[in-house]
Short mmCIF file of C-alpha atoms in Angstrom, two decimals:
data_model
loop_
_atom_site.label_atom_id
_atom_site.label_comp_id
_atom_site.label_asym_id
_atom_site.label_seq_id
_atom_site.Cartn_x
_atom_site.Cartn_y
_atom_site.Cartn_z
CA UNK A 15 -41.75 -6.77 228.31
CA UNK A 16 -40.39 -3.94 225.68
CA UNK A 17 -36.93 -3.88 224.78
CA UNK A 18 -34.56 -1.11 226.25
CA UNK A 19 -32.46 0.54 224.01
CA UNK A 20 -28.27 0.71 224.73
CA UNK A 21 -26.93 3.63 225.91
CA UNK A 22 -23.15 4.76 225.30
CA UNK A 23 -21.64 2.66 227.70
CA UNK A 24 -22.65 -0.59 226.30
CA UNK A 25 -21.20 0.75 223.20
CA UNK A 26 -17.96 0.97 224.60
CA UNK A 27 -18.15 -2.47 226.04
CA UNK A 28 -15.40 -4.74 224.57
CA UNK A 29 -16.76 -7.46 222.35
CA UNK A 30 -16.49 -11.20 222.56
CA UNK A 31 -13.24 -12.70 219.93
CA UNK A 32 -16.32 -14.00 217.77
CA UNK A 33 -17.34 -10.51 216.89
CA UNK A 34 -14.18 -9.24 214.35
CA UNK A 35 -11.74 -11.33 212.28
CA UNK A 36 -8.35 -12.17 213.94
CA UNK A 37 -6.44 -10.24 210.69
CA UNK A 38 -8.48 -7.14 211.37
CA UNK A 39 -5.70 -4.66 213.07
CA UNK A 40 -6.75 -2.93 216.00
CA UNK A 41 -8.56 0.36 216.15
CA UNK A 42 -5.87 3.38 215.52
CA UNK A 43 -3.32 0.93 213.77
CA UNK A 44 -3.23 1.40 209.94
CA UNK A 45 -3.08 -1.46 208.31
CA UNK A 46 0.27 -2.92 206.57
CA UNK A 47 1.03 -3.26 202.72
CA UNK A 48 0.89 -6.19 201.12
CA UNK A 49 3.68 -7.83 199.93
CA UNK A 50 5.07 -7.67 196.59
CA UNK A 51 4.27 -11.13 195.22
CA UNK A 52 0.64 -10.60 196.43
CA UNK A 53 -0.35 -7.63 194.36
CA UNK A 54 -3.36 -8.17 192.32
CA UNK A 55 -1.99 -6.91 189.04
CA UNK A 56 -0.11 -8.45 185.75
CA UNK A 57 3.71 -8.39 186.00
CA UNK A 58 3.40 -6.67 182.41
CA UNK A 59 1.58 -3.62 183.96
CA UNK A 60 3.19 -0.28 183.22
CA UNK A 61 4.47 1.12 186.59
CA UNK A 62 3.12 4.69 187.56
CA UNK A 63 4.69 7.54 185.93
CA UNK A 64 5.86 6.02 182.49
CA UNK A 65 4.19 6.68 179.28
CA UNK A 66 2.69 3.85 177.04
CA UNK A 67 3.59 3.26 172.95
CA UNK A 68 0.88 4.62 170.83
CA UNK A 69 -1.64 1.64 169.83
CA UNK A 70 -0.44 0.07 166.16
CA UNK A 71 -2.92 0.62 163.17
CA UNK A 72 -5.76 -1.80 162.82
CA UNK A 73 -4.94 -4.21 160.14
CA UNK A 74 -6.41 -3.91 156.77
CA UNK A 75 -5.91 -3.98 152.99
CA UNK A 76 -2.60 -2.76 152.03
CA UNK A 77 -4.25 -0.82 149.09
CA UNK A 78 -7.10 1.35 151.83
CA UNK A 79 -6.07 4.86 152.28
CA UNK A 80 -4.45 5.67 155.22
CA UNK A 81 -6.10 7.44 158.24
CA UNK A 82 -4.33 10.07 158.62
CA UNK A 83 -3.99 13.00 155.95
CA UNK A 84 -0.49 13.71 157.42
CA UNK A 85 1.02 10.22 156.54
CA UNK A 86 -0.51 10.11 153.10
CA UNK A 87 1.71 10.87 150.01
CA UNK A 88 0.15 13.51 147.70
CA UNK A 89 1.94 11.86 144.95
CA UNK A 90 -0.27 9.34 144.91
CA UNK A 91 -3.60 11.47 144.53
CA UNK A 92 -2.65 11.99 140.59
CA UNK A 93 -5.86 10.41 138.79
CA UNK A 94 -3.18 8.44 136.45
CA UNK A 95 -2.40 6.32 139.47
CA UNK A 96 -4.86 3.44 140.25
CA UNK A 97 -7.30 4.87 142.95
CA UNK A 98 -7.08 2.82 146.24
CA UNK A 99 -10.68 2.18 146.25
CA UNK A 100 -10.52 0.55 142.99
CA UNK A 101 -12.23 1.24 139.74
CA UNK A 102 -15.65 1.21 139.26
CA UNK A 103 -17.27 -1.59 137.91
CA UNK A 104 -18.47 -1.41 134.41
CA UNK A 105 -22.17 -2.04 133.47
CA UNK A 106 -23.77 -2.51 130.33
CA UNK A 107 -27.53 -1.69 129.26
CA UNK A 108 -29.06 -4.38 128.28
CA UNK A 109 -31.09 -2.24 125.58
CA UNK A 110 -27.82 -1.03 124.25
CA UNK A 111 -26.57 -2.47 120.28
CA UNK A 112 -24.39 -5.31 120.65
CA UNK A 113 -21.83 -3.39 118.86
CA UNK A 114 -21.23 -1.33 121.90
CA UNK A 115 -21.30 -4.12 124.21
CA UNK A 116 -18.60 -5.85 122.16
CA UNK A 117 -16.58 -2.47 121.77
CA UNK A 118 -16.58 -2.13 125.40
CA UNK A 119 -15.46 -5.30 126.20
CA UNK A 120 -12.94 -5.61 123.90
CA UNK A 121 -10.84 -2.57 125.56
CA UNK A 122 -11.19 -4.11 129.07
CA UNK A 123 -8.74 -7.07 130.13
CA UNK A 124 -10.18 -10.25 130.40
CA UNK A 125 -10.55 -10.53 134.31
CA UNK A 126 -12.29 -7.46 134.19
CA UNK A 127 -15.09 -8.38 131.67
CA UNK A 128 -18.24 -8.94 133.20
CA UNK A 129 -19.29 -12.85 133.15
CA UNK A 130 -22.38 -13.66 130.77
CA UNK A 131 -25.56 -14.41 131.68
CA UNK A 132 -25.91 -18.34 130.73
CA UNK A 133 -27.57 -18.68 127.50
CA UNK A 134 -28.55 -22.43 126.50
CA UNK A 135 -28.18 -22.58 122.60
CA UNK A 136 -27.38 -26.30 122.69
CA UNK A 137 -29.20 -29.50 123.59
CA UNK A 138 -30.44 -29.98 127.10
CA UNK A 139 -27.55 -30.98 129.07
CA UNK A 140 -24.64 -30.43 126.43
CA UNK A 141 -21.92 -27.40 126.64
CA UNK A 142 -20.69 -25.39 123.72
CA UNK A 143 -19.26 -27.13 120.81
CA UNK A 144 -15.88 -25.09 121.01
CA UNK A 145 -14.62 -25.95 117.25
CA UNK A 146 -17.90 -25.29 115.74
CA UNK A 147 -18.52 -21.80 117.41
CA UNK A 148 -14.81 -20.90 116.48
CA UNK A 149 -15.27 -22.13 112.88
CA UNK A 150 -18.66 -20.02 112.61
CA UNK A 151 -16.85 -17.19 114.62
CA UNK A 152 -14.24 -17.20 111.68
CA UNK A 153 -16.59 -17.81 108.70
CA UNK A 154 -18.48 -14.77 110.09
CA UNK A 155 -15.73 -12.72 110.27
CA UNK A 156 -14.26 -13.74 107.03
CA UNK A 157 -17.33 -12.36 104.94
CA UNK A 158 -17.33 -8.92 106.97
CA UNK A 159 -13.50 -8.30 106.12
CA UNK A 160 -14.07 -9.12 102.53
CA UNK A 161 -16.86 -7.06 102.35
CA UNK A 162 -14.66 -4.01 103.41
CA UNK A 163 -15.62 -3.85 107.29
CA UNK A 164 -13.00 -1.81 109.69
CA UNK A 165 -11.20 -4.28 111.74
CA UNK A 166 -12.75 -2.91 114.95
CA UNK A 167 -16.02 -3.98 114.13
CA UNK A 168 -14.75 -7.64 112.70
CA UNK A 169 -13.27 -8.13 115.96
CA UNK A 170 -16.72 -7.02 118.00
CA UNK A 171 -18.64 -9.09 115.77
CA UNK A 172 -16.14 -12.10 116.13
CA UNK A 173 -16.57 -12.00 119.90
CA UNK A 174 -20.17 -11.29 120.04
CA UNK A 175 -20.29 -14.67 118.19
CA UNK A 176 -17.89 -16.31 120.70
CA UNK A 177 -19.82 -14.93 123.67
CA UNK A 178 -23.42 -15.64 122.41
CA UNK A 179 -22.68 -19.42 122.65
CA UNK A 180 -20.82 -19.55 126.10
CA UNK A 181 -17.18 -18.94 124.88
CA UNK A 182 -16.25 -15.90 127.52
CA UNK A 183 -12.63 -16.11 127.67
CA UNK A 184 -11.75 -15.28 124.02
CA UNK A 185 -9.64 -13.12 122.28
CA UNK A 186 -9.78 -12.33 118.23
CA UNK A 187 -7.58 -11.29 116.17
CA UNK A 188 -8.13 -9.13 113.10
CA UNK A 189 -5.46 -8.29 110.55
CA UNK A 190 -5.24 -7.40 106.80
CA UNK A 191 -5.57 -11.12 105.45
CA UNK A 192 -5.72 -13.09 108.81
CA UNK A 193 -8.38 -14.05 111.35
CA UNK A 194 -7.21 -15.69 114.34
CA UNK A 195 -9.27 -16.47 117.39
CA UNK A 196 -8.30 -17.83 120.68
CA UNK A 197 -10.37 -19.51 123.20
CA UNK A 198 -9.04 -20.54 127.15
CA UNK A 199 -11.41 -22.51 129.11
CA UNK A 200 -9.85 -21.67 132.52
CA UNK A 201 -6.20 -20.70 133.59
CA UNK A 202 -5.29 -24.24 133.93
CA UNK A 203 -6.36 -25.47 130.76
CA UNK A 204 -4.47 -25.22 127.50
CA UNK A 205 -5.92 -22.44 124.83
CA UNK A 206 -7.47 -23.32 121.52
CA UNK A 207 -6.40 -21.04 118.61
CA UNK A 208 -7.74 -21.15 114.99
CA UNK A 209 -7.13 -19.08 112.38
CA UNK A 210 -8.58 -18.29 108.21
CA UNK A 211 -6.73 -16.63 105.64
CA UNK A 212 -8.88 -13.76 103.86
CA UNK A 213 -7.63 -14.27 100.30
CA UNK A 214 -10.76 -13.09 97.96
CA UNK A 215 -12.47 -9.58 98.88
CA UNK A 216 -15.84 -8.57 97.19
CA UNK A 217 -18.09 -5.56 97.57
CA UNK A 218 -21.84 -6.48 98.47
CA UNK A 219 -23.54 -4.95 100.81
CA UNK A 220 -26.75 -6.90 100.47
CA UNK A 221 -24.35 -9.71 101.80
CA UNK A 222 -22.59 -7.57 104.68
CA UNK A 223 -26.31 -6.23 105.55
CA UNK A 224 -27.60 -10.03 106.21
CA UNK A 225 -24.61 -11.30 108.13
CA UNK A 226 -25.33 -7.94 110.63
CA UNK A 227 -28.51 -9.27 110.76
CA UNK A 228 -27.73 -12.76 111.72
CA UNK A 229 -25.09 -11.45 114.09
CA UNK A 230 -27.84 -9.40 115.89
CA UNK A 231 -30.42 -12.50 115.97
CA UNK A 232 -27.91 -14.33 117.21
CA UNK A 233 -27.21 -12.14 120.06
CA UNK A 234 -31.06 -11.30 120.91
CA UNK A 235 -32.40 -12.59 124.02
CA UNK A 236 -35.49 -13.52 122.95
CA UNK A 237 -34.08 -15.25 119.94
CA UNK A 238 -32.78 -18.88 120.08
CA UNK A 239 -30.29 -19.43 116.90
CA UNK A 240 -28.86 -22.73 117.62
CA UNK A 241 -25.19 -23.64 115.76
CA UNK A 242 -27.03 -25.69 113.16
CA UNK A 243 -29.54 -22.64 112.05
CA UNK A 244 -26.61 -20.31 112.33
CA UNK A 245 -24.56 -22.27 109.75
CA UNK A 246 -27.98 -22.94 107.65
CA UNK A 247 -28.26 -19.32 107.64
CA UNK A 248 -24.82 -18.36 106.79
CA UNK A 249 -24.90 -20.91 104.02
CA UNK A 250 -27.88 -19.03 102.01
CA UNK A 251 -26.02 -15.41 102.98
CA UNK A 252 -22.88 -17.19 100.82
CA UNK A 253 -25.11 -18.72 97.90
CA UNK A 254 -27.03 -15.76 97.10
CA UNK A 255 -26.85 -14.03 94.27
CA UNK A 256 -26.03 -10.27 93.60
CA UNK A 257 -28.77 -7.84 93.35
CA UNK A 258 -27.83 -6.48 90.16
CA UNK A 259 -26.62 -8.10 87.10
CA UNK A 260 -23.24 -7.37 85.26
CA UNK A 261 -24.96 -5.33 82.72
CA UNK A 262 -26.51 -2.59 85.50
CA UNK A 263 -23.05 -2.34 87.00
CA UNK A 264 -21.84 -1.64 84.15
CA UNK A 265 -24.52 1.20 83.35
CA UNK A 266 -23.91 2.35 86.73
CA UNK A 267 -20.41 2.91 86.16
CA UNK A 268 -21.11 4.84 83.18
CA UNK A 269 -24.05 7.02 85.25
CA UNK A 270 -21.13 7.82 87.82
CA UNK A 271 -19.12 9.15 85.61
CA UNK A 272 -21.35 11.25 83.60
CA UNK A 273 -22.79 12.76 87.07
CA UNK A 274 -19.48 13.70 88.11
CA UNK A 275 -18.76 15.26 84.98
CA UNK A 276 -21.96 17.48 85.52
CA UNK A 277 -20.69 18.41 88.53
CA UNK A 278 -17.63 19.67 87.29
CA UNK A 279 -19.59 22.13 84.54
CA UNK A 280 -20.22 19.32 81.72
CA UNK A 281 -23.30 19.53 79.85
CA UNK A 282 -25.37 16.24 78.05
CA UNK A 283 -22.41 15.70 75.53
CA UNK A 284 -20.11 15.44 78.43
CA UNK A 285 -22.40 13.42 80.14
CA UNK A 286 -22.56 10.96 77.24
CA UNK A 287 -18.85 10.85 76.34
CA UNK A 288 -18.12 10.50 80.12
CA UNK A 289 -20.46 7.47 80.52
CA UNK A 290 -19.22 5.96 77.83
CA UNK A 291 -15.60 6.31 78.72
CA UNK A 292 -16.32 4.60 82.03
CA UNK A 293 -18.17 1.93 80.50
CA UNK A 294 -15.72 0.82 78.05
CA UNK A 295 -13.07 1.03 80.99
CA UNK A 296 -15.17 -1.03 83.48
CA UNK A 297 -15.55 -3.66 80.39
CA UNK A 298 -11.79 -3.80 79.87
CA UNK A 299 -11.63 -4.39 83.71
CA UNK A 300 -13.70 -7.26 83.73
CA UNK A 301 -11.85 -8.78 80.58
CA UNK A 302 -8.56 -8.33 82.35
CA UNK A 303 -10.02 -9.45 86.00
CA UNK A 304 -11.20 -12.93 83.68
CA UNK A 305 -8.14 -13.43 82.37
CA UNK A 306 -6.46 -13.42 85.98
CA UNK A 307 -4.45 -10.34 85.91
CA UNK A 308 -3.66 -8.28 89.01
CA UNK A 309 -6.23 -5.68 90.21
CA UNK A 310 -3.42 -3.33 89.33
CA UNK A 311 -3.58 -3.84 86.01
CA UNK A 312 -7.21 -4.03 85.97
CA UNK A 313 -7.03 -0.02 87.17
CA UNK A 314 -4.64 1.04 84.91
CA UNK A 315 -7.16 -0.57 81.94
CA UNK A 316 -10.09 1.13 83.02
CA UNK A 317 -8.37 4.06 83.47
CA UNK A 318 -7.28 4.36 80.07
CA UNK A 319 -10.44 4.90 77.66
CA UNK A 320 -12.02 7.87 79.96
CA UNK A 321 -8.43 9.67 79.73
CA UNK A 322 -8.52 9.29 75.89
CA UNK A 323 -11.86 10.13 75.13
CA UNK A 324 -11.21 13.48 76.72
CA UNK A 325 -7.81 13.55 74.85
CA UNK A 326 -10.29 13.39 71.82
CA UNK A 327 -12.75 15.74 72.59
CA UNK A 328 -9.59 18.01 72.72
CA UNK A 329 -8.14 17.30 69.58
CA UNK A 330 -11.40 18.00 67.58
CA UNK A 331 -12.29 21.28 69.06
CA UNK A 332 -15.75 20.23 69.96
CA UNK A 333 -15.86 23.30 72.17
CA UNK A 334 -16.85 20.91 75.09
CA UNK A 335 -14.87 20.56 78.34
CA UNK A 336 -12.18 17.32 78.05
CA UNK A 337 -11.51 18.19 81.81
CA UNK A 338 -14.90 16.97 82.75
CA UNK A 339 -14.77 13.96 80.63
CA UNK A 340 -11.68 12.79 82.23
CA UNK A 341 -12.45 13.48 85.83
CA UNK A 342 -15.69 12.22 85.79
CA UNK A 343 -14.18 8.67 84.56
CA UNK A 344 -11.75 9.10 87.68
CA UNK A 345 -14.52 9.37 89.98
CA UNK A 346 -15.63 5.48 89.22
CA UNK A 347 -12.15 4.44 89.93
CA UNK A 348 -10.99 6.43 93.35
CA UNK A 349 -11.40 3.50 96.12
CA UNK A 350 -12.67 5.70 98.41
CA UNK A 351 -14.03 2.66 100.06
CA UNK A 352 -10.70 0.99 100.53
CA UNK A 353 -9.40 4.90 102.11
CA UNK A 354 -11.73 5.43 104.85
CA UNK A 355 -11.45 1.93 106.11
CA UNK A 356 -7.55 2.50 105.96
CA UNK A 357 -7.74 5.69 108.05
CA UNK A 358 -10.38 4.50 110.33
CA UNK A 359 -8.51 1.28 111.33
CA UNK A 360 -5.22 3.43 111.60
CA UNK A 361 -7.90 5.51 114.19
CA UNK A 362 -9.22 2.75 116.38
CA UNK A 363 -5.36 1.80 116.81
CA UNK A 364 -5.19 -1.13 114.50
CA UNK A 365 -1.94 0.06 112.61
CA UNK A 366 -0.88 -3.03 110.73
CA UNK A 367 -4.43 -3.66 109.24
CA UNK A 368 -4.18 0.34 108.87
CA UNK A 369 -0.82 0.21 106.90
CA UNK A 370 -1.96 -2.66 104.70
CA UNK A 371 -5.08 -0.96 103.88
CA UNK A 372 -3.46 2.50 102.74
CA UNK A 373 -0.34 0.48 101.10
CA UNK A 374 -3.36 -1.19 98.67
CA UNK A 375 -4.78 2.15 98.09
CA UNK A 376 -1.38 3.61 97.38
CA UNK A 377 -0.94 0.90 94.64
CA UNK A 378 -4.64 1.50 92.98
CA UNK A 379 -3.82 5.39 92.96
CA UNK A 380 -0.48 4.91 91.06
CA UNK A 381 -2.50 2.66 89.19
CA UNK A 382 -5.29 5.19 88.17
CA UNK A 383 -2.16 7.58 87.46
CA UNK A 384 -0.40 5.54 84.97
CA UNK A 385 -3.57 4.55 83.25
CA UNK A 386 -4.37 8.55 82.67
CA UNK A 387 -0.83 9.44 82.28
CA UNK A 388 -0.11 7.37 79.26
CA UNK A 389 -3.34 8.61 77.27
CA UNK A 390 -2.35 12.39 78.34
CA UNK A 391 1.21 11.76 77.31
CA UNK A 392 0.08 10.33 73.79
CA UNK A 393 -2.37 13.17 73.60
CA UNK A 394 -0.04 16.16 74.53
CA UNK A 395 2.51 14.89 71.51
CA UNK A 396 -0.24 14.88 69.37
CA UNK A 397 -0.78 18.62 70.16
CA UNK A 398 -3.68 18.38 72.37
CA UNK A 399 -4.83 21.84 73.92
CA UNK A 400 -5.36 20.39 77.28
CA UNK A 401 -6.22 24.01 79.79
CA UNK A 402 -4.63 22.84 83.13
CA UNK A 403 -6.59 25.76 84.81
CA UNK A 404 -10.24 24.40 83.47
CA UNK A 405 -9.76 21.65 85.60
CA UNK A 406 -10.51 23.77 88.46
CA UNK A 407 -13.09 26.07 87.20
CA UNK A 408 -15.74 26.44 89.99
CA UNK A 409 -19.35 26.26 88.04
CA UNK A 410 -22.26 27.41 89.87
CA UNK A 411 -25.42 25.31 89.15
CA UNK A 412 -27.30 24.48 92.41
CA UNK A 413 -30.26 22.22 91.15
CA UNK A 414 -28.55 20.78 88.07
CA UNK A 415 -25.38 20.06 90.71
CA UNK A 416 -27.47 18.67 93.53
CA UNK A 417 -29.48 16.27 91.27
CA UNK A 418 -25.97 15.11 89.72
CA UNK A 419 -24.73 14.58 93.40
CA UNK A 420 -27.88 12.22 93.78
CA UNK A 421 -27.44 10.22 90.61
CA UNK A 422 -23.90 10.20 91.59
CA UNK A 423 -24.88 8.36 94.88
CA UNK A 424 -27.46 6.25 93.29
CA UNK A 425 -24.93 4.86 90.87
CA UNK A 426 -22.32 4.06 93.52
CA UNK A 427 -24.88 2.12 95.77
CA UNK A 428 -25.59 0.31 92.58
CA UNK A 429 -21.97 -0.64 92.07
CA UNK A 430 -21.52 -1.86 95.77
CA UNK A 431 -24.29 -3.75 95.17
CA UNK A 432 -26.37 -2.07 97.92
CA UNK A 433 -29.66 -3.29 99.25
CA UNK A 434 -32.78 -1.74 97.67
CA UNK A 435 -34.11 -0.43 100.89
CA UNK A 436 -31.01 1.37 101.96
CA UNK A 437 -30.39 3.17 98.77
CA UNK A 438 -32.96 6.08 99.18
CA UNK A 439 -31.12 7.11 102.41
CA UNK A 440 -27.94 6.79 100.59
CA UNK A 441 -28.89 9.23 97.89
CA UNK A 442 -30.29 11.95 100.44
CA UNK A 443 -27.16 11.83 102.40
CA UNK A 444 -25.06 12.16 99.51
CA UNK A 445 -27.22 15.23 98.52
CA UNK A 446 -26.59 17.02 102.01
CA UNK A 447 -22.92 16.16 101.45
CA UNK A 448 -22.70 17.86 98.47
CA UNK A 449 -24.94 20.89 99.45
CA UNK A 450 -22.73 21.60 102.33
CA UNK A 451 -19.44 20.98 100.07
CA UNK A 452 -20.99 23.47 97.83
CA UNK A 453 -21.77 26.02 100.11
CA UNK A 454 -18.65 26.65 101.97
CA UNK A 455 -16.65 26.52 98.92
CA UNK A 456 -18.38 28.09 96.25
CA UNK A 457 -20.76 30.86 98.64
CA UNK A 458 -18.54 31.41 101.53
CA UNK A 459 -15.21 30.87 99.33
CA UNK A 460 -13.99 28.85 101.83
CA UNK A 461 -11.13 26.10 102.11
CA UNK A 462 -11.89 23.23 99.85
CA UNK A 463 -10.45 20.82 102.47
CA UNK A 464 -12.37 22.05 105.54
CA UNK A 465 -15.77 21.77 103.49
CA UNK A 466 -14.75 18.45 102.44
CA UNK A 467 -14.20 17.50 106.15
CA UNK A 468 -17.19 18.93 107.17
CA UNK A 469 -19.69 17.46 104.51
CA UNK A 470 -17.54 14.04 105.49
CA UNK A 471 -18.19 14.52 108.87
CA UNK A 472 -22.16 14.67 108.60
CA UNK A 473 -22.22 11.97 106.58
CA UNK A 474 -20.62 9.66 109.01
CA UNK A 475 -22.81 10.92 111.40
CA UNK A 476 -25.72 10.41 109.84
CA UNK A 477 -24.78 7.12 108.31
CA UNK A 478 -23.60 5.99 112.03
CA UNK A 479 -27.52 7.14 113.47
CA UNK A 480 -29.28 4.65 110.87
CA UNK A 481 -26.54 2.14 111.36
CA UNK A 482 -27.36 2.59 115.01
CA UNK A 483 -31.30 2.10 115.06
CA UNK A 484 -31.11 -0.35 112.18
CA UNK A 485 -28.42 -2.56 113.91
CA UNK A 486 -26.50 -2.83 110.73
CA UNK A 487 -23.07 -1.72 109.07
CA UNK A 488 -22.49 1.85 108.55
CA UNK A 489 -20.74 1.40 105.36
CA UNK A 490 -24.14 0.93 103.66
CA UNK A 491 -25.07 4.40 104.65
CA UNK A 492 -21.78 6.19 104.20
CA UNK A 493 -19.57 4.75 101.27
CA UNK A 494 -22.13 5.58 98.63
CA UNK A 495 -22.83 9.14 99.84
CA UNK A 496 -19.00 10.41 100.06
CA UNK A 497 -19.05 10.32 96.49
CA UNK A 498 -19.82 13.76 95.27
CA UNK A 499 -16.63 14.35 97.76
CA UNK A 500 -14.10 12.59 95.84
CA UNK A 501 -10.74 14.31 94.70
CA UNK A 502 -11.16 13.54 91.07
CA UNK A 503 -10.40 17.23 89.70
CA UNK A 504 -7.12 17.31 91.85
CA UNK A 505 -6.19 14.12 90.82
CA UNK A 506 -6.67 14.50 86.88
CA UNK A 507 -4.96 18.05 87.44
CA UNK A 508 -1.55 16.53 88.73
CA UNK A 509 -1.59 14.04 86.51
CA UNK A 510 -2.13 16.77 83.36
CA UNK A 511 0.59 18.49 85.16
CA UNK A 512 3.39 15.66 85.02
CA UNK A 513 2.22 14.87 81.49
CA UNK A 514 3.19 18.37 80.50
CA UNK A 515 6.98 18.33 82.67
CA UNK A 516 5.67 20.56 85.16
CA UNK A 517 6.99 18.06 88.00
CA UNK A 518 6.63 20.49 90.77
CA UNK A 519 2.67 21.79 90.10
CA UNK A 520 2.11 18.06 89.04
CA UNK A 521 2.84 16.40 92.71
CA UNK A 522 1.39 19.81 94.64
CA UNK A 523 -1.67 18.77 93.10
CA UNK A 524 -1.64 15.12 93.67
CA UNK A 525 -0.63 16.04 97.32
CA UNK A 526 -3.77 18.36 97.48
CA UNK A 527 -6.06 14.89 96.16
CA UNK A 528 -4.46 13.22 98.74
CA UNK A 529 -5.11 15.77 101.14
CA UNK A 530 -8.94 15.81 100.35
CA UNK A 531 -8.78 11.96 100.43
CA UNK A 532 -7.78 12.10 103.95
CA UNK A 533 -10.53 14.86 104.82
CA UNK A 534 -13.18 12.66 103.65
CA UNK A 535 -12.07 9.48 105.85
CA UNK A 536 -11.20 11.74 109.16
CA UNK A 537 -14.22 13.16 108.89
CA UNK A 538 -16.29 10.03 108.05
CA UNK A 539 -14.91 8.76 111.17
CA UNK A 540 -14.87 11.81 113.59
CA UNK A 541 -19.03 11.76 112.40
CA UNK A 542 -19.26 8.37 113.81
CA UNK A 543 -17.21 8.78 116.86
CA UNK A 544 -19.53 11.66 117.95
CA UNK A 545 -22.53 9.89 117.27
CA UNK A 546 -20.97 6.95 119.53
CA UNK A 547 -19.99 9.57 122.12
CA UNK A 548 -23.15 11.76 122.20
CA UNK A 549 -26.29 10.24 120.97
CA UNK A 550 -27.40 7.56 122.96
CA UNK A 551 -29.29 4.28 121.23
CA UNK A 552 -32.94 3.59 122.21
CA UNK A 553 -31.84 3.11 126.11
CA UNK A 554 -29.03 3.58 127.62
CA UNK A 555 -25.45 2.65 125.53
CA UNK A 556 -22.37 1.20 126.93
CA UNK A 557 -19.34 3.83 126.83
CA UNK A 558 -16.23 2.48 124.73
CA UNK A 559 -12.65 2.76 126.56
CA UNK A 560 -10.64 3.95 124.67
CA UNK A 561 -6.46 3.69 124.31
CA UNK A 562 -4.67 5.58 126.65
CA UNK A 563 -2.32 8.23 124.90
CA UNK A 564 1.35 7.06 124.98
CA UNK A 565 3.22 10.77 125.30
CA UNK A 566 5.55 9.41 122.66
CA UNK A 567 7.09 6.65 124.19
#
């Protein structure tokens, strides 16, 4: 039977007590509010109508930049301050020369230097032999410093040796006569410091090139040069004889003086007389060295014969140029190599070494002045007619002077005991230097100081490029090439004026000679820095951090 739907009357019927809860209020009565202790909220809830405090800033690094630009103090946005996000890590290209690597890392604090890749150059399971590595480092640094290398390059080479054999936390120190290197294994271990005194100095660029080749082989990734092999090669380098005998050096000194006299307008006779004076002075210097006389007196004795021959030419009235004879002899004595090294050390921040080198150059200049002044004073007393203006006459003979500049550079390279494979480039570099100097001084009638600086800058640029591609020292390609630029004429004129009791003119000319010498040194250094800065070696070379400007305090 079908179920009938309920009507309205049935909906209004009261339901039983089980149909609803006993706590349900009757219809039409509002439910009472809950007591305070039964509120389903925390007692720390903020009452209605009250504002809450702003949320705190998220925790983070104290050096993190603030999120709000209004709270950021713009004073600390200056580039002089360390940025909040830190500095960019230095990355070194693997195909860059080792000199660039080491110069870059030496400018960096110890804790910022990149960790070296582990290279095992000892027997399996053995660590680096710290005393032997440090001893090898000092021996190599001694050869470089004694050969005339700059302090920065010596430090870079010493650091390269330590790093190649696994000693990362090393600090080399180079002064004029003292080498030191400190190694600290860790922050809690005691440091080890060893030092070595450089007492003897000699000029042998063949040995210098061999040392650079040894350092390059030690730092090469594909070359396993152990400590024993490095010691063996270093002993061979030290025992090797000079490539040129003593008689060849004497002839080279004569050829250098004769070529310099031709640059200043001399002929064949002047060439021979200047060469004879320089060779005689060289033999006297060797004799003094064999008797143990200091280098100062050796330079005094070497300067007397060229000046005496020049005075003799003037007394004989032979129609020759005595100024060219004397000036040619001075070219063989001026310490251009030491001057360039002293200025380079000063420009790169090694002020103690630069001061010592400059003081050495000053003593050698004084020795040359004393020797020449002695001969000129005797000539003036004997009635020699020495013309002060004859030393500064400009004689234009382009082809002859270019050939003389090349001969001068060739003889200078022989005196430096330079390797035969590098002599040709040094000779061509010297010819370029003289062409630039003569074009500005003779043709354009420009300043001699400016012409010297520009010519020396080209010499330094070309020499640094060759050194970067051959992985050797730039001195090999630079020192002999600056020979035609040396200020022999200005020095002679100043000494002659002093001998004739014209002190003001004499000291003015000597100051001009000093300015020309500084122009050579600064030009060579600037050319090398430009090569490092703008011209990369094969691959991408690393940049070198420089010292910040002190602003006078």
